[in-house]
């Protein structure tokens, strides 16, 4: 699932290309009766309303809150996209073609840039067409993504964002704030607590593994048993690792691609995540990376230098 560095990469990419463009059309083939009555474009009725509300609107900017991409429009509207497991937003030129098999079904053929033709970019389920002829397309193999429309002025009170903890890369995210948030779950295991979006927003499976490997803390260690100096180390490492993720353009070990359809490079920098069975790369450590289940998720760590 895209985490803070990937969502950040997408949002900053969109901020470079979208402002000033007018929305001329929107299309989707997400449609599930499971979402009936929900504020989600997967509900047919909701999508109809969504379509009317956004067509003709100009984009004024793009941003991020937690793992949500925010596309701000004129007149106090914001499109919120949570990419979930396999979703990623693309931008470029597409050709809209009617499938020969069924007259109703539409396919979107990528034209340019060339990188949109990567097989991981071919699961298009949502497309916004802009006044310059270009499109924002959401590729989402497993169809778990969420798209909804919010009032820009009340985003922080919306169900999608109000539960989110502080942003770890913001200036006001001090060590005191970090400690206060973690201490809400004193018996929680550090790996689970770091990934809890209500405590700190944006960290998921990949970056929590890398943060704990670098700090030498075992993923199952309880918050209350971590010394103040080690908590400080984790706090500093959260910022370092997330910034590193952004510097490398995000992580594309799985489906993630940037808005041009290109891979990020953080997957080449992993020291723990999906390194099961490999020798630990920490200097003078003879350990091996192992994998265990924590709260239904996998944790990868060095059984020698990461202490419980
Ligand atoms: Zn080690």
mmCIF file of C-alpha atoms and ligand atoms in Angstrom, residues 213 280 282 285 287 302 304-305, ligand 1:
data_model
loop_
_atom_site.group_PDB
_atom_site.id
_atom_site.type_symbol
_atom_site.label_atom_id
_atom_site.label_comp_id
_atom_site.label_asym_id
_atom_site.label_seq_id
_atom_site.Cartn_x
_atom_site.Cartn_y
_atom_site.Cartn_z
ATOM 1 C CA UNK A 213 15.788 -2.008 11.785
ATOM 2 C CA UNK A 280 21.732 -8.348 8.102
ATOM 3 C CA UNK A 282 24.289 -3.585 9.689
ATOM 4 C CA UNK A 285 26.086 -7.683 12.824
ATOM 5 C CA UNK A 287 22.232 -11.644 12.173
ATOM 6 C CA UNK A 302 17.123 -8.751 12.376
ATOM 7 C CA UNK A 304 20.321 -10.328 16.451
ATOM 8 C CA UNK A 305 20.625 -6.548 16.712
HETATM 9 ZN ZN1 LIG B 1 21.406 -7.080 12.451
#
